Short mmCIF file of C-alpha atoms (C1' of nucleotides) in Angstrom, two decimals:
data_model
loop_
_atom_site.label_atom_id
_atom_site.label_comp_id
_atom_site.label_asym_id
_atom_site.label_seq_id
_atom_site.Cartn_x
_atom_site.Cartn_y
_atom_site.Cartn_z
CA MET A 29 -15.70 20.67 -12.13
CA HIS A 30 -15.86 17.07 -12.45
CA ARG A 31 -15.65 15.21 -9.03
CA PRO A 32 -12.85 12.96 -8.91
CA ASP A 33 -13.91 9.29 -8.79
CA PRO A 34 -11.45 6.93 -6.94
CA PHE A 35 -12.62 4.16 -8.76
CA ASP A 36 -11.40 5.28 -12.05
CA ALA A 37 -8.00 4.00 -12.37
CA LYS A 38 -7.03 7.08 -14.15
CA CYS A 39 -8.17 9.43 -11.43
CA PRO A 40 -5.46 11.25 -9.77
CA THR A 41 -7.21 10.74 -6.49
CA ARG A 42 -6.32 7.07 -6.89
CA GLN A 43 -2.57 7.96 -7.21
CA VAL A 44 -2.71 9.92 -3.88
CA LEU A 45 -4.38 6.88 -2.26
CA ASP A 46 -1.55 4.63 -3.76
CA ARG A 47 0.88 6.85 -2.19
CA ILE A 48 -0.60 6.71 1.15
CA GLY A 49 -0.30 2.76 0.43
CA ASP A 50 3.27 3.02 0.74
CA ARG A 51 4.29 1.99 4.08
CA TRP A 52 7.51 3.82 3.83
CA ALA A 53 6.12 7.12 2.86
CA VAL A 54 3.88 7.11 5.85
CA LEU A 55 6.57 6.48 8.19
CA ILE A 56 8.90 9.21 6.64
CA LEU A 57 6.03 11.57 6.88
CA ILE A 58 5.29 10.72 10.60
CA SER A 59 8.98 11.07 11.34
CA LEU A 60 9.28 14.42 9.41
CA GLU A 61 6.28 15.83 11.32
CA GLN A 62 8.35 15.73 14.37
CA ARG A 63 11.30 17.57 13.23
CA THR A 64 13.67 18.08 10.29
CA MET A 65 16.09 15.32 9.70
CA ARG A 66 19.16 14.17 7.74
CA PHE A 67 19.40 11.16 5.63
CA ASN A 68 21.23 8.84 7.98
CA GLU A 69 19.11 10.04 10.74
CA LEU A 70 15.90 8.92 9.16
CA ARG A 71 17.68 5.77 8.42
CA ARG A 72 18.27 5.21 11.97
CA ARG A 73 14.80 6.20 12.77
CA ILE A 74 12.90 4.07 10.75
CA GLU A 75 15.35 1.15 11.12
CA ALA A 76 14.03 -1.58 8.83
CA ILE A 77 14.17 0.51 5.79
CA SER A 78 16.78 -0.19 3.31
CA GLN A 79 18.69 2.88 1.79
CA LYS A 80 17.54 2.23 -1.47
CA MET A 81 13.81 2.35 -0.32
CA LEU A 82 14.71 5.42 1.73
CA SER A 83 16.28 7.31 -1.07
CA GLN A 84 13.57 6.05 -3.56
CA THR A 85 10.71 7.05 -1.35
CA LEU A 86 12.16 10.55 -0.26
CA LYS A 87 12.68 11.32 -3.99
CA SER A 88 8.99 10.71 -4.92
CA LEU A 89 7.85 12.57 -1.69
CA GLU A 90 9.81 15.35 -3.01
CA ARG A 91 8.59 15.16 -6.24
CA ASP A 92 4.93 15.36 -5.08
CA GLY A 93 5.83 18.51 -3.18
CA LEU A 94 5.32 17.03 0.20
CA VAL A 95 9.12 17.04 1.43
CA ASN A 96 11.76 19.79 1.15
CA ARG A 97 15.30 18.59 0.29
CA LYS A 98 18.05 21.02 1.24
CA VAL A 99 21.71 20.51 0.20
CA PHE A 100 24.39 22.26 2.21
CA ALA A 101 27.85 22.39 0.62
CA THR A 102 29.87 21.06 3.78
CA VAL A 103 32.39 18.19 3.74
CA PRO A 104 31.17 15.79 3.58
CA VAL A 105 27.98 16.98 2.19
CA THR A 106 24.96 17.51 4.45
CA VAL A 107 21.34 17.08 3.34
CA GLU A 108 18.17 18.09 5.41
CA TYR A 109 14.79 16.83 4.90
CA SER A 110 11.87 18.51 6.15
CA LEU A 111 7.96 18.65 5.43
CA THR A 112 6.65 21.22 3.10
CA PRO A 113 3.12 23.04 4.23
CA LEU A 114 1.42 20.69 1.96
CA GLY A 115 3.14 17.62 3.37
CA ARG A 116 2.13 18.65 6.93
CA THR A 117 -1.42 18.75 6.08
CA LEU A 118 -0.96 15.30 4.65
CA SER A 119 0.89 13.95 7.63
CA GLN A 120 -1.80 15.47 9.92
CA THR A 121 -4.44 13.55 8.04
CA VAL A 122 -2.37 10.43 8.21
CA HIS A 123 -2.08 10.95 11.89
CA ALA A 124 -5.87 10.42 12.17
CA LEU A 125 -5.30 7.14 10.70
CA THR A 126 -2.58 5.90 13.22
CA LEU A 127 -4.94 7.08 15.81
CA TRP A 128 -7.76 4.76 14.55
CA ALA A 129 -5.12 2.11 14.45
CA GLU A 130 -3.97 2.51 17.98
CA THR A 131 -7.39 2.73 19.08
CA HIS A 132 -9.00 -0.21 17.39
CA ILE A 133 -6.21 -2.62 17.04
CA GLY A 134 -7.52 -4.68 20.07
CA GLU A 135 -10.76 -5.14 18.55
CA VAL A 136 -9.24 -6.19 15.22
CA ALA A 137 -6.96 -8.69 16.87
CA GLN A 138 -10.09 -10.28 18.55
CA ALA A 139 -11.95 -10.59 15.39
CA GLN A 140 -9.03 -12.32 13.89
CA GLN A 141 -8.96 -14.75 16.67
CA ARG A 142 -12.72 -15.43 16.41
CA TYR A 143 -12.20 -15.82 12.88
CA ASP A 144 -9.39 -18.25 12.84
CA GLN A 145 -10.83 -20.50 15.36
CA GLY A 146 -14.29 -20.66 13.87
CA GLU A 147 -13.43 -21.98 10.61
CA ALA A 148 -14.83 -25.22 11.90
CA ALA A 149 -18.31 -23.65 12.77
CA PRO A 150 -19.55 -22.03 9.31
CA GLU A 151 -22.48 -20.11 10.21
CA THR A 152 -25.39 -21.54 8.16
CA ALA A 153 -27.59 -18.46 7.57
CA THR A 154 -30.76 -19.49 5.52
CA THR A 155 -33.01 -16.35 5.63
CA PRO A 156 -33.53 -15.24 1.99
CA PRO A 157 -32.65 -11.61 1.28
CA ARG A 158 -35.72 -10.53 0.00
CA MET B 6 0.06 0.35 28.87
CA HIS B 7 2.75 0.42 26.19
CA ARG B 8 2.07 2.93 23.50
CA PRO B 9 2.34 1.38 20.09
CA ASP B 10 5.39 2.36 17.90
CA PRO B 11 4.53 2.02 14.16
CA PHE B 12 8.20 2.06 13.77
CA ASP B 13 8.59 -1.27 15.15
CA ALA B 14 7.94 -3.80 12.57
CA LYS B 15 6.07 -6.04 15.13
CA CYS B 16 3.66 -3.39 16.18
CA PRO B 17 0.29 -4.53 15.43
CA THR B 18 -0.42 -0.66 14.43
CA ARG B 19 1.87 -1.31 11.55
CA GLN B 20 -0.45 -4.10 10.35
CA VAL B 21 -3.37 -1.81 10.37
CA LEU B 22 -1.41 0.84 8.39
CA ASP B 23 -0.52 -2.03 5.86
CA ARG B 24 -4.07 -2.81 5.36
CA ILE B 25 -4.74 0.83 4.57
CA GLY B 26 -1.81 0.36 2.18
CA ASP B 27 -4.12 -1.91 0.21
CA ARG B 28 -5.77 -0.08 -2.61
CA TRP B 29 -8.33 -2.58 -3.07
CA ALA B 30 -9.37 -2.72 0.52
CA VAL B 31 -9.84 1.10 0.63
CA LEU B 32 -11.81 0.86 -2.47
CA ILE B 33 -14.23 -1.81 -0.93
CA LEU B 34 -14.60 -0.04 2.11
CA ILE B 35 -15.63 2.92 0.34
CA SER B 36 -18.11 1.11 -1.71
CA LEU B 37 -19.55 -0.68 1.16
CA GLU B 38 -20.04 2.54 3.06
CA GLN B 39 -22.67 3.64 0.61
CA ARG B 40 -24.65 0.29 0.86
CA THR B 41 -24.62 -3.40 1.39
CA MET B 42 -23.54 -5.09 -1.83
CA ARG B 43 -23.39 -8.75 -3.27
CA PHE B 44 -20.06 -10.20 -4.73
CA ASN B 45 -20.59 -9.28 -8.32
CA GLU B 46 -22.03 -5.95 -7.62
CA LEU B 47 -18.68 -5.13 -6.00
CA ARG B 48 -17.16 -6.41 -8.97
CA ARG B 49 -18.82 -4.25 -11.28
CA ARG B 50 -18.53 -1.34 -8.98
CA ILE B 51 -14.73 -1.56 -8.69
CA GLU B 52 -14.37 -2.38 -12.33
CA ALA B 53 -10.50 -2.97 -12.58
CA ILE B 54 -10.49 -5.47 -9.69
CA SER B 55 -9.97 -8.98 -10.49
CA GLN B 56 -12.21 -11.73 -9.01
CA LYS B 57 -9.23 -13.16 -7.25
CA MET B 58 -8.21 -9.98 -5.61
CA LEU B 59 -11.78 -9.26 -4.55
CA SER B 60 -12.62 -12.48 -2.88
CA GLN B 61 -9.05 -12.46 -1.24
CA THR B 62 -9.47 -8.84 0.05
CA LEU B 63 -12.85 -9.49 1.08
CA LYS B 64 -11.78 -12.56 3.04
CA SER B 65 -8.96 -10.66 5.03
CA LEU B 66 -11.56 -7.72 5.70
CA GLU B 67 -13.78 -10.26 7.02
CA ARG B 68 -11.01 -11.60 9.31
CA ASP B 69 -10.24 -8.25 10.56
CA GLY B 70 -13.83 -7.77 11.56
CA LEU B 71 -14.31 -4.76 9.23
CA VAL B 72 -16.76 -6.65 6.98
CA ASN B 73 -19.59 -8.86 7.52
CA ARG B 74 -20.41 -11.76 5.12
CA LYS B 75 -23.73 -13.21 5.03
CA VAL B 76 -24.84 -16.28 2.96
CA PHE B 77 -28.63 -16.86 1.81
CA ALA B 78 -29.49 -20.26 0.80
CA THR B 79 -30.98 -19.41 -2.25
CA VAL B 80 -30.42 -20.73 -5.83
CA PRO B 81 -28.21 -19.86 -6.80
CA VAL B 82 -26.52 -18.95 -3.61
CA THR B 83 -26.43 -15.21 -2.62
CA VAL B 84 -23.87 -13.52 -0.42
CA GLU B 85 -24.18 -10.22 0.84
CA TYR B 86 -21.25 -7.81 2.11
CA SER B 87 -21.51 -4.96 4.58
CA LEU B 88 -19.49 -3.09 6.96
CA THR B 89 -19.48 -3.84 10.56
CA PRO B 90 -19.72 -0.99 13.18
CA LEU B 91 -15.83 -1.29 13.41
CA GLY B 92 -15.51 -1.11 9.49
CA ARG B 93 -17.66 1.95 9.34
CA THR B 94 -15.49 3.75 11.95
CA LEU B 95 -12.42 2.91 9.72
CA SER B 96 -14.10 3.94 6.50
CA GLN B 97 -14.95 7.42 7.82
CA THR B 98 -11.33 7.73 8.79
CA VAL B 99 -10.25 6.70 5.31
CA HIS B 100 -12.83 9.28 3.95
CA ALA B 101 -10.70 11.99 5.43
CA LEU B 102 -7.78 10.74 3.34
CA THR B 103 -9.66 10.64 0.13
CA LEU B 104 -11.00 14.26 0.89
CA TRP B 105 -7.36 15.40 1.28
CA ALA B 106 -6.58 13.72 -1.99
CA GLU B 107 -9.48 15.55 -3.70
CA THR B 108 -8.51 18.81 -2.25
CA HIS B 109 -5.01 18.79 -2.67
CA ILE B 110 -4.40 16.66 -6.03
CA GLY B 111 -3.98 19.97 -8.00
CA GLU B 112 -1.03 21.18 -5.62
CA VAL B 113 0.74 17.50 -6.14
CA ALA B 114 0.13 17.70 -9.84
CA GLN B 115 1.85 21.25 -9.84
CA ALA B 116 4.71 20.07 -7.79
CA GLN B 117 5.39 17.42 -9.93
CA GLN B 118 5.41 19.24 -13.06
CA ARG B 119 7.81 21.62 -11.45
CA TYR B 120 10.09 18.81 -10.31
CA ASP B 121 10.15 17.18 -13.77
CA GLN B 122 11.04 20.24 -15.47
CA GLY B 123 13.30 21.70 -12.99
CA GLU B 124 15.73 18.60 -13.30
CA ALA B 125 18.40 20.70 -15.31
CA ALA B 126 18.41 23.42 -12.81
CA PRO B 127 19.43 21.90 -9.47
CA GLU B 128 19.27 24.39 -6.60
CA THR B 129 22.54 25.05 -5.43
CA ALA B 130 22.08 25.90 -1.77
CA THR B 131 25.14 26.78 0.00
CA THR B 132 24.45 28.07 3.58
CA PRO B 133 25.86 25.68 6.21
CA PRO B 134 23.27 24.01 8.36
CA ARG B 135 24.54 25.10 11.92
"C1'" DC C 8 -23.85 -16.40 -8.56
"C1'" DA C 9 -19.83 -16.72 -5.76
"C1'" DG C 10 -15.92 -18.48 -5.39
"C1'" DG C 11 -11.47 -21.91 -5.35
"C1'" DA C 12 -7.04 -23.73 -7.77
"C1'" DT C 13 -3.40 -23.20 -10.97
"C1'" DC C 14 0.10 -21.06 -13.57
"C1'" DC C 15 3.26 -17.55 -14.67
"C1'" DG C 16 4.92 -12.67 -16.08
"C1'" DA C 17 6.20 -8.19 -14.08
"C1'" DG C 18 7.44 -5.46 -10.67
"C1'" DT C 19 9.23 -4.83 -5.90
"C1'" DC C 20 12.42 -5.10 -2.63
"C1'" DG C 21 16.76 -6.11 -0.16
"C1'" DA C 22 21.59 -6.90 -0.14
"C1'" DT C 23 25.99 -5.72 -2.08
"C1'" DA C 24 29.30 -2.77 -4.22
"C1'" DC C 25 30.72 1.42 -5.54
"C1'" DT C 26 31.08 7.01 -5.97
"C1'" DG C 27 31.41 12.05 -5.28
"C1'" DC D 10 27.57 11.58 4.67
"C1'" DA D 11 24.40 10.85 1.07
"C1'" DG D 12 23.43 8.72 -2.30
"C1'" DT D 13 23.67 5.64 -7.41
"C1'" DA D 14 24.03 1.03 -9.92
"C1'" DT D 15 23.23 -3.85 -10.40
"C1'" DC D 16 21.39 -8.18 -9.54
"C1'" DG D 17 18.71 -11.88 -7.90
"C1'" DA D 18 14.88 -13.78 -4.66
"C1'" DC D 19 10.49 -13.38 -3.84
"C1'" DT D 20 5.77 -11.73 -4.02
"C1'" DC D 21 1.73 -9.95 -5.91
"C1'" DG D 22 -1.65 -9.87 -8.99
"C1'" DG D 23 -4.08 -11.06 -13.54
"C1'" DA D 24 -5.73 -14.57 -16.85
"C1'" DT D 25 -7.87 -18.86 -17.05
"C1'" DC D 26 -10.31 -22.95 -16.03
"C1'" DC D 27 -13.32 -25.32 -12.84
"C1'" DT D 28 -17.36 -26.20 -9.16
"C1'" DG D 29 -21.44 -26.23 -6.03
#
DNA sequence: CAGGATCCGAGTCGATACTG
DNA sequence: CAGTATCGACTCGGATCCTG
């Protein structure tokens, strides 16, 4: 077995990372973690998302085996989206990330303020490295 | 205390999520988790990154209080980048994500294959939802 | 060595209109 | 209801050139 190297652009691990990078994908995962939803339900839930991005993102999530798409032949047609078991494991991992965000957002905000103010006071460190 | 809602575009939690979305930021965090590095060291480590993206991403990471920037008045000048304690906690969380990727990348790849082949065989589910 | 400044093409995203 | 198709605005990021 070769160990995956996210620094190699060809590494599939990188592709997964890129998926996480998709903000819409993350929001969809979080939504579906709570319960199965229909297309327009998701649309209302996420609010800012355009219908194009929603259908597009759902499609790629389905392709990755993270989301189930179930069509019911009602009139008009009904489509239910839910997490697959695989998708559930991912959404839990992502949850750890949102937890970090909620916990440390204050520190980040403070750091930003300090940085933005202190632009006039450039620390002149002078000690040589070695 | 209001609880942060990542579905609200104005929520700071969302901003953190967006940072994670940045592939370069993630790669830099991972790199610096291993050890302190200089600018061109990082450049070589990450390979595909352009110098523009590197300096740009480093700057925002520094602003967020995730990365330390230390300048030494040598000739020519030396700059060392390292993780802050805060940055270290984040990189560990991110690590959980890369772990998921390495673990499940196979399942994702299989799902993609199935999806790409089965495009001619659209499952006609007919059972009404409720 | 560590960056800043500029130019510019490719891709992304939203808005809009239409369909089964 | 659950999408697809098209188009244009905008952004991102790479390439290139330059500096202290």
